[in-house]
Amino acid sequence: MIVFTLQPYAEWKKAFEVPVYQIIIDVFVNLIFSIFFLELIFFIDKVLNRIIPWTTHPLIRLLIQSIIQIVGVLIIIIVLGIIYLYTLGNPKMKLSESKITQSWYLVIATVLLVLMMGALNTVHYLVTNWKRAAMQAAEYKIKAAESRQLAAETELQALKLQVDPHFVFNNLSVLSELILKDPLLGHAYTENFAKVYKYLLVNSKNKLITLREELKFLHAYLFLIKNRIGEGAVFNINIANAKLSLQIPPATLQLFVENALKYNSTEKGNPLTVEIYSTEDDELVVSNVLLPLLQPTPSTGIGLQNILGRYALLSDRKPVVEVTKETFTVTVPLIK
């Protein structure tokens, strides 16, 4: 087809007017040529892929590959032509001008054919490597996502339910006093203390809990607080019923309340006021007035960072912290 395109008016039909055995020999010779050309293309590509990969210098690679293929084809044509001439042909036979012209067209057609075969092989190589790279990239993304998920799970477990150990000792101390002074109150204190730690143990592996369950836990926790500090703190809770089915990380409210009590004064004459309420935007607000201690407790930021860290792993919406001269307010999103 290529030779016919290059020389459409040549007498190519005469090529089929030879004996059958000659056609068979020609087909066999052409097959040998094709095998040599394919091996040449594969060998050149294999060598150049190591020396000049397509990903580094594509233009230089294309130029060098084309030159080497053309030179290699010409060498093979000359060598095989000589072998054919001295084995199956007649070396003393003189070729006519038309035969020489046809031979040149055949050489040009062969070079073009090899370049086309090389181009197809290159396209196959590039497509195969592109698919392999795409699959590897997809695998890396999956592994990276799995690694991030594992890291997030690990971090989340580390952040969950960090309770101040002083809270445990303080409550045990209060409990021992109440049992001696008021056994009934001590019994109620024990029940609420058990509820608090049962909640922490049961939900230690949960990422989220309904606001309804969180409030039950908070009421038990506040019972302990009120019996520990008396009238030194006032808690106003106003949560819409429609928001109770929404979710937050376990012990979120407890950490905020604990934070407020830790860094503010709780005196009977000037009690600490803590407001807890929901908004129409599916948010929960915890706000307390600022009553600085005479000897301020250094802030570690663990409680607040715990909540911020958990929300960063669980939701796209982030808690908002607002500090003024009079109040400290944290707004956290309720998760559906």
CSV table of C-alpha atoms in Angstrom, one decimal:
chain,number,residue,atom,x,y,z
A,1,MET,CA,0.0,0.0,0.0
A,2,ILE,CA,2.8,2.4,0.9
A,3,VAL,CA,4.8,1.6,-2.3
A,4,PHE,CA,1.6,2.0,-4.4
A,5,THR,CA,1.0,5.4,-2.8
A,6,LEU,CA,4.6,6.5,-3.6
A,7,GLN,CA,4.5,5.2,-7.2
A,8,PRO,CA,0.8,4.6,-8.3
A,9,TYR,CA,1.6,4.3,-12.0
A,10,ALA,CA,4.2,1.6,-11.7
A,11,GLU,CA,3.6,-1.8,-13.3
A,12,TRP,CA,3.0,-3.6,-10.0
A,13,LYS,CA,0.8,-6.2,-11.6
A,14,LYS,CA,3.8,-7.8,-13.2
A,15,ALA,CA,5.0,-8.7,-9.7
A,16,PHE,CA,2.3,-11.4,-9.6
A,17,GLU,CA,3.1,-12.8,-13.1
A,18,VAL,CA,6.0,-14.8,-11.7
A,19,PRO,CA,5.9,-18.5,-10.8
A,20,VAL,CA,4.2,-19.5,-7.6
A,21,TYR,CA,7.4,-20.6,-5.9
A,22,GLN,CA,8.9,-17.2,-6.5
A,23,ILE,CA,5.9,-15.6,-4.8
A,24,ILE,CA,6.4,-18.0,-1.9
A,25,ILE,CA,10.0,-17.1,-1.7
A,26,ASP,CA,9.2,-13.4,-1.7
A,27,VAL,CA,6.7,-13.8,1.0
A,28,PHE,CA,9.2,-15.7,3.1
A,29,VAL,CA,11.8,-13.0,2.5
A,30,ASN,CA,9.4,-10.3,3.5
A,31,LEU,CA,8.5,-12.2,6.6
A,32,ILE,CA,12.2,-12.3,7.6
A,33,PHE,CA,12.5,-8.6,6.9
A,34,SER,CA,9.4,-7.9,9.1
A,35,ILE,CA,10.8,-10.0,12.0
A,36,PHE,CA,14.2,-8.2,11.7
A,37,PHE,CA,12.4,-4.8,11.7
A,38,LEU,CA,10.2,-5.6,14.7
A,39,GLU,CA,13.2,-6.9,16.7
A,40,LEU,CA,15.1,-3.8,15.7
A,41,ILE,CA,12.3,-1.5,16.9
A,42,PHE,CA,11.9,-3.4,20.2
A,43,PHE,CA,15.6,-3.4,20.8
A,44,ILE,CA,16.0,0.3,20.0
A,45,ASP,CA,13.0,1.2,22.3
A,46,LYS,CA,14.4,-1.0,25.1
A,47,VAL,CA,17.8,0.7,25.0
A,48,LEU,CA,16.5,4.2,24.7
A,49,ASN,CA,14.0,3.8,27.5
A,50,ARG,CA,17.0,3.3,29.8
A,51,ILE,CA,19.1,6.1,28.3
A,52,ILE,CA,16.6,8.7,27.3
A,53,PRO,CA,13.2,8.1,28.8
A,54,TRP,CA,10.2,9.8,27.2
A,55,THR,CA,9.4,11.5,30.5
A,56,THR,CA,12.7,13.5,30.5
A,57,HIS,CA,13.5,14.7,27.0
A,58,PRO,CA,10.6,13.7,24.6
A,59,LEU,CA,11.8,15.8,21.6
A,60,ILE,CA,15.4,14.6,21.8
A,61,ARG,CA,14.1,11.0,22.3
A,62,LEU,CA,11.9,11.3,19.2
A,63,LEU,CA,14.7,12.6,17.0
A,64,ILE,CA,17.3,10.1,18.1
A,65,GLN,CA,14.9,7.2,17.9
A,66,SER,CA,13.8,8.2,14.4
A,67,ILE,CA,17.5,8.5,13.2
A,68,ILE,CA,18.5,5.2,14.7
A,69,GLN,CA,15.5,3.4,13.2
A,70,ILE,CA,16.2,4.8,9.8
A,71,VAL,CA,19.9,3.9,9.9
A,72,GLY,CA,19.1,0.5,11.3
A,73,VAL,CA,16.6,-0.2,8.6
A,74,LEU,CA,19.0,0.8,5.9
A,75,ILE,CA,21.7,-1.4,7.3
A,76,ILE,CA,19.3,-4.4,7.5
A,77,ILE,CA,18.1,-3.8,4.0
A,78,ILE,CA,21.7,-3.7,2.7
A,79,VAL,CA,22.8,-6.8,4.6
A,80,LEU,CA,19.7,-8.9,3.8
A,81,GLY,CA,19.8,-7.6,0.2
A,82,ILE,CA,23.3,-8.8,-0.2
A,83,ILE,CA,22.5,-12.2,1.4
A,84,TYR,CA,19.5,-12.6,-0.9
A,85,LEU,CA,21.4,-11.6,-4.0
A,86,TYR,CA,24.2,-14.1,-3.4
A,87,THR,CA,21.9,-17.0,-2.2
A,88,LEU,CA,18.6,-16.8,-4.1
A,89,GLY,CA,19.4,-14.2,-6.8
A,90,ASN,CA,21.9,-13.6,-9.5
A,91,PRO,CA,24.7,-11.1,-8.5
A,92,LYS,CA,25.8,-10.7,-12.1
A,93,MET,CA,22.3,-9.6,-13.3
A,94,LYS,CA,22.1,-5.9,-14.3
A,95,LEU,CA,19.1,-4.0,-13.2
A,96,SER,CA,17.2,-1.7,-15.5
A,97,GLU,CA,16.6,1.9,-14.5
A,98,SER,CA,12.9,1.2,-13.7
A,99,LYS,CA,14.0,-1.7,-11.4
A,100,ILE,CA,16.4,0.6,-9.6
A,101,THR,CA,13.7,3.2,-9.2
A,102,GLN,CA,11.3,0.6,-7.9
A,103,SER,CA,14.0,-0.6,-5.5
A,104,TRP,CA,14.4,3.0,-4.2
A,105,TYR,CA,10.7,3.3,-3.7
A,106,LEU,CA,10.7,0.0,-1.9
A,107,VAL,CA,13.5,1.2,0.4
A,108,ILE,CA,11.6,4.4,1.1
A,109,ALA,CA,8.4,2.5,1.7
A,110,THR,CA,10.2,0.1,4.1
A,111,VAL,CA,11.7,3.1,6.1
A,112,LEU,CA,8.2,4.7,6.3
A,113,LEU,CA,6.7,1.3,7.4
A,114,VAL,CA,9.3,0.9,10.1
A,115,LEU,CA,8.7,4.4,11.3
A,116,MET,CA,5.0,3.7,11.5
A,117,MET,CA,5.6,0.5,13.3
A,118,GLY,CA,7.9,2.3,15.7
A,119,ALA,CA,5.3,5.0,16.3
A,120,LEU,CA,2.7,2.4,17.0
A,121,ASN,CA,5.0,0.7,19.4
A,122,THR,CA,5.8,4.0,21.1
A,123,VAL,CA,2.1,4.8,21.4
A,124,HIS,CA,1.5,1.4,22.9
A,125,TYR,CA,4.4,1.9,25.4
A,126,LEU,CA,3.2,5.4,26.4
A,127,VAL,CA,-0.4,4.3,26.8
A,128,THR,CA,0.6,1.2,28.8
A,129,ASN,CA,2.8,3.3,31.1
A,130,TRP,CA,0.1,5.9,31.4
A,131,LYS,CA,-2.4,3.3,32.5
A,132,ARG,CA,0.2,1.8,35.0
A,133,ALA,CA,0.9,5.3,36.4
A,134,ALA,CA,-2.8,6.0,36.7
A,135,MET,CA,-3.3,2.8,38.5
A,136,GLN,CA,-0.4,3.4,40.8
A,137,ALA,CA,-1.6,6.9,41.5
A,138,ALA,CA,-5.0,5.5,42.3
A,139,GLU,CA,-3.5,3.0,44.6
A,140,TYR,CA,-1.3,5.7,46.3
A,141,LYS,CA,-4.4,7.8,46.8
A,142,ILE,CA,-6.3,4.9,48.3
A,143,LYS,CA,-3.4,4.0,50.6
A,144,ALA,CA,-2.9,7.7,51.5
A,145,ALA,CA,-6.6,8.0,52.3
A,146,GLU,CA,-6.4,4.8,54.4
A,147,SER,CA,-3.4,6.2,56.2
A,148,ARG,CA,-5.1,9.5,56.8
A,149,GLN,CA,-8.2,7.6,58.1
A,150,LEU,CA,-6.0,5.4,60.3
A,151,ALA,CA,-4.2,8.5,61.6
A,152,ALA,CA,-7.4,10.3,62.2
A,153,GLU,CA,-8.9,7.3,64.0
A,154,THR,CA,-5.8,7.1,66.2
A,155,GLU,CA,-5.8,10.8,66.9
A,156,LEU,CA,-9.5,10.7,67.7
A,157,GLN,CA,-9.0,7.9,70.1
A,158,ALA,CA,-6.2,9.9,71.8
A,159,LEU,CA,-8.5,13.0,72.0
A,160,LYS,CA,-11.6,11.3,73.4
A,161,LEU,CA,-12.8,11.9,76.9
A,162,GLN,CA,-9.7,13.4,78.4
A,163,VAL,CA,-10.8,13.9,82.0
A,164,ASP,CA,-8.9,16.0,84.5
A,165,PRO,CA,-7.6,13.5,87.2
A,166,HIS,CA,-8.1,16.2,89.8
A,167,PHE,CA,-11.8,15.9,89.2
A,168,VAL,CA,-11.7,12.2,90.3
A,169,PHE,CA,-9.9,13.0,93.5
A,170,ASN,CA,-12.1,16.0,94.3
A,171,ASN,CA,-15.2,14.0,93.9
A,172,LEU,CA,-13.9,11.1,95.9
A,173,SER,CA,-13.0,13.5,98.7
A,174,VAL,CA,-16.5,15.1,98.6
A,175,LEU,CA,-18.1,11.6,98.5
A,176,SER,CA,-16.3,10.5,101.6
A,177,GLU,CA,-17.4,13.6,103.5
A,178,LEU,CA,-21.0,13.3,102.4
A,179,ILE,CA,-21.2,9.7,103.4
A,180,LEU,CA,-20.3,10.7,107.0
A,181,LYS,CA,-22.4,13.8,107.1
A,182,ASP,CA,-25.5,13.0,105.0
A,183,PRO,CA,-25.8,9.3,104.0
A,184,LEU,CA,-28.8,9.9,101.7
A,185,LEU,CA,-27.1,12.7,99.9
A,186,GLY,CA,-24.0,10.6,99.8
A,187,HIS,CA,-26.0,7.8,98.2
A,188,ALA,CA,-27.3,10.2,95.5
A,189,TYR,CA,-23.8,11.6,95.0
A,190,THR,CA,-22.6,8.0,94.5
A,191,GLU,CA,-25.3,7.3,91.9
A,192,ASN,CA,-24.5,10.4,89.9
A,193,PHE,CA,-20.8,9.8,90.2
A,194,ALA,CA,-21.4,6.3,88.8
A,195,LYS,CA,-23.6,7.7,86.0
A,196,VAL,CA,-20.8,10.1,85.0
A,197,TYR,CA,-18.1,7.4,84.7
A,198,LYS,CA,-20.4,4.9,83.2
A,199,TYR,CA,-21.1,7.4,80.5
A,200,LEU,CA,-17.4,8.0,79.9
A,201,LEU,CA,-16.7,4.3,79.8
A,202,VAL,CA,-19.6,3.3,77.5
A,203,ASN,CA,-19.0,6.2,75.1
A,204,SER,CA,-15.2,6.1,75.1
A,205,LYS,CA,-15.2,4.5,71.7
A,206,ASN,CA,-18.0,6.5,70.2
A,207,LYS,CA,-17.3,9.4,67.9
A,208,LEU,CA,-20.6,11.1,68.3
A,209,ILE,CA,-23.5,11.0,70.8
A,210,THR,CA,-27.0,12.5,70.6
A,211,LEU,CA,-27.5,15.8,72.4
A,212,ARG,CA,-30.2,14.1,74.5
A,213,GLU,CA,-27.7,11.6,75.9
A,214,GLU,CA,-25.1,14.3,76.4
A,215,LEU,CA,-27.6,16.4,78.5
A,216,LYS,CA,-28.4,13.4,80.7
A,217,PHE,CA,-24.7,13.0,81.4
A,218,LEU,CA,-24.3,16.8,82.0
A,219,HIS,CA,-27.1,16.8,84.6
A,220,ALA,CA,-25.4,14.0,86.5
A,221,TYR,CA,-22.1,15.9,86.2
A,222,LEU,CA,-23.6,19.2,87.4
A,223,PHE,CA,-25.1,17.4,90.4
A,224,LEU,CA,-21.5,16.6,91.5
A,225,ILE,CA,-20.4,20.1,90.8
A,226,LYS,CA,-23.2,21.8,92.8
A,227,ASN,CA,-22.5,19.5,95.8
A,228,ARG,CA,-18.8,20.3,95.5
A,229,ILE,CA,-18.8,24.1,95.2
A,230,GLY,CA,-22.3,24.8,96.5
A,231,GLU,CA,-23.8,28.1,95.2
A,232,GLY,CA,-20.6,29.3,93.6
A,233,ALA,CA,-21.9,28.5,90.1
A,234,VAL,CA,-25.2,28.9,88.3
A,235,PHE,CA,-26.0,26.9,85.2
A,236,ASN,CA,-28.8,28.0,82.8
A,237,ILE,CA,-29.6,25.4,80.2
A,238,ASN,CA,-32.0,26.1,77.3
A,239,ILE,CA,-32.0,23.5,74.6
A,240,ALA,CA,-34.8,23.3,72.0
A,241,ASN,CA,-36.4,19.8,71.8
A,242,ALA,CA,-36.0,19.8,68.1
A,243,LYS,CA,-32.2,19.8,68.6
A,244,LEU,CA,-32.0,16.8,71.0
A,245,SER,CA,-31.6,14.3,68.2
A,246,LEU,CA,-28.6,16.1,66.7
A,247,GLN,CA,-25.1,14.9,67.7
A,248,ILE,CA,-21.9,16.1,69.3
A,249,PRO,CA,-18.7,14.5,70.4
A,250,PRO,CA,-19.1,12.8,73.8
A,251,ALA,CA,-18.3,14.9,76.9
A,252,THR,CA,-18.2,18.1,74.9
A,253,LEU,CA,-20.4,20.0,77.4
A,254,GLN,CA,-18.5,18.5,80.4
A,255,LEU,CA,-15.2,19.8,79.1
A,256,PHE,CA,-16.5,23.3,78.5
A,257,VAL,CA,-18.1,23.4,82.0
A,258,GLU,CA,-14.9,22.0,83.6
A,259,ASN,CA,-12.9,24.6,81.7
A,260,ALA,CA,-15.1,27.4,83.0
A,261,LEU,CA,-14.8,26.2,86.6
A,262,LYS,CA,-11.1,25.7,86.4
A,263,TYR,CA,-10.2,29.2,85.3
A,264,ASN,CA,-12.8,31.3,87.0
A,265,SER,CA,-13.7,32.2,90.6
A,266,THR,CA,-16.7,30.3,92.1
A,267,GLU,CA,-17.8,32.3,95.2
A,268,LYS,CA,-21.3,32.3,96.7
A,269,GLY,CA,-21.5,36.1,96.8
A,270,ASN,CA,-20.5,36.4,93.1
A,271,PRO,CA,-21.3,33.1,91.5
A,272,LEU,CA,-20.0,32.0,88.1
A,273,THR,CA,-22.8,32.0,85.5
A,274,VAL,CA,-22.7,29.5,82.7
A,275,GLU,CA,-25.2,29.7,79.8
A,276,ILE,CA,-25.8,26.6,77.6
A,277,TYR,CA,-28.3,27.0,74.8
A,278,SER,CA,-29.1,26.0,71.2
A,279,THR,CA,-29.6,28.2,68.2
A,280,GLU,CA,-31.7,28.0,65.0
A,281,ASP,CA,-28.5,27.3,63.0
A,282,ASP,CA,-28.0,23.9,64.6
A,283,GLU,CA,-25.4,25.2,66.9
A,284,LEU,CA,-24.7,24.8,70.6
A,285,VAL,CA,-23.4,27.8,72.6
A,286,VAL,CA,-21.6,27.6,76.0
A,287,SER,CA,-20.9,31.0,77.5
A,288,ASN,CA,-19.6,32.0,80.9
A,289,VAL,CA,-18.8,35.3,82.5
A,290,LEU,CA,-15.2,35.9,83.3
A,291,LEU,CA,-14.4,36.0,87.0
A,292,PRO,CA,-10.6,35.9,87.1
A,293,LEU,CA,-9.0,34.0,90.0
A,294,LEU,CA,-6.8,35.9,92.5
A,295,GLN,CA,-4.1,33.4,91.6
A,296,PRO,CA,-4.8,32.5,87.9
A,297,THR,CA,-4.3,28.9,86.9
A,298,PRO,CA,-2.0,28.6,83.9
A,299,SER,CA,-4.0,27.6,80.9
A,300,THR,CA,-2.9,24.3,79.2
A,301,GLY,CA,-5.6,24.6,76.5
A,302,ILE,CA,-6.1,20.8,76.7
A,303,GLY,CA,-9.8,20.8,77.1
A,304,LEU,CA,-10.5,23.3,74.3
A,305,GLN,CA,-7.9,21.8,72.0
A,306,ASN,CA,-9.5,18.4,72.6
A,307,ILE,CA,-12.9,19.7,71.3
A,308,LEU,CA,-11.3,21.5,68.4
A,309,GLY,CA,-9.3,18.5,67.5
A,310,ARG,CA,-12.2,16.2,67.5
A,311,TYR,CA,-14.4,18.5,65.4
A,312,ALA,CA,-11.6,18.8,62.9
A,313,LEU,CA,-11.7,15.0,62.4
A,314,LEU,CA,-15.5,14.7,62.4
A,315,SER,CA,-17.0,17.7,60.6
A,316,ASP,CA,-16.2,20.4,58.1
A,317,ARG,CA,-17.8,23.0,60.4
A,318,LYS,CA,-15.4,24.3,63.1
A,319,PRO,CA,-16.2,25.5,66.6
A,320,VAL,CA,-15.9,29.3,67.1
A,321,VAL,CA,-14.3,30.8,70.2
A,322,GLU,CA,-15.1,34.4,71.2
A,323,VAL,CA,-13.4,36.1,74.1
A,324,THR,CA,-14.4,39.6,75.4
A,325,LYS,CA,-13.6,41.5,78.5
A,326,GLU,CA,-16.8,40.1,80.2
A,327,THR,CA,-17.4,36.7,78.6
A,328,PHE,CA,-15.9,33.6,77.2
A,329,THR,CA,-18.1,31.9,74.5
A,330,VAL,CA,-17.7,28.7,72.5
A,331,THR,CA,-20.1,27.9,69.7
A,332,VAL,CA,-20.0,24.3,68.4
A,333,PRO,CA,-22.0,22.9,65.5
A,334,LEU,CA,-24.5,20.2,66.0
A,335,ILE,CA,-23.9,17.3,63.6
A,336,LYS,CA,-26.8,15.6,61.8
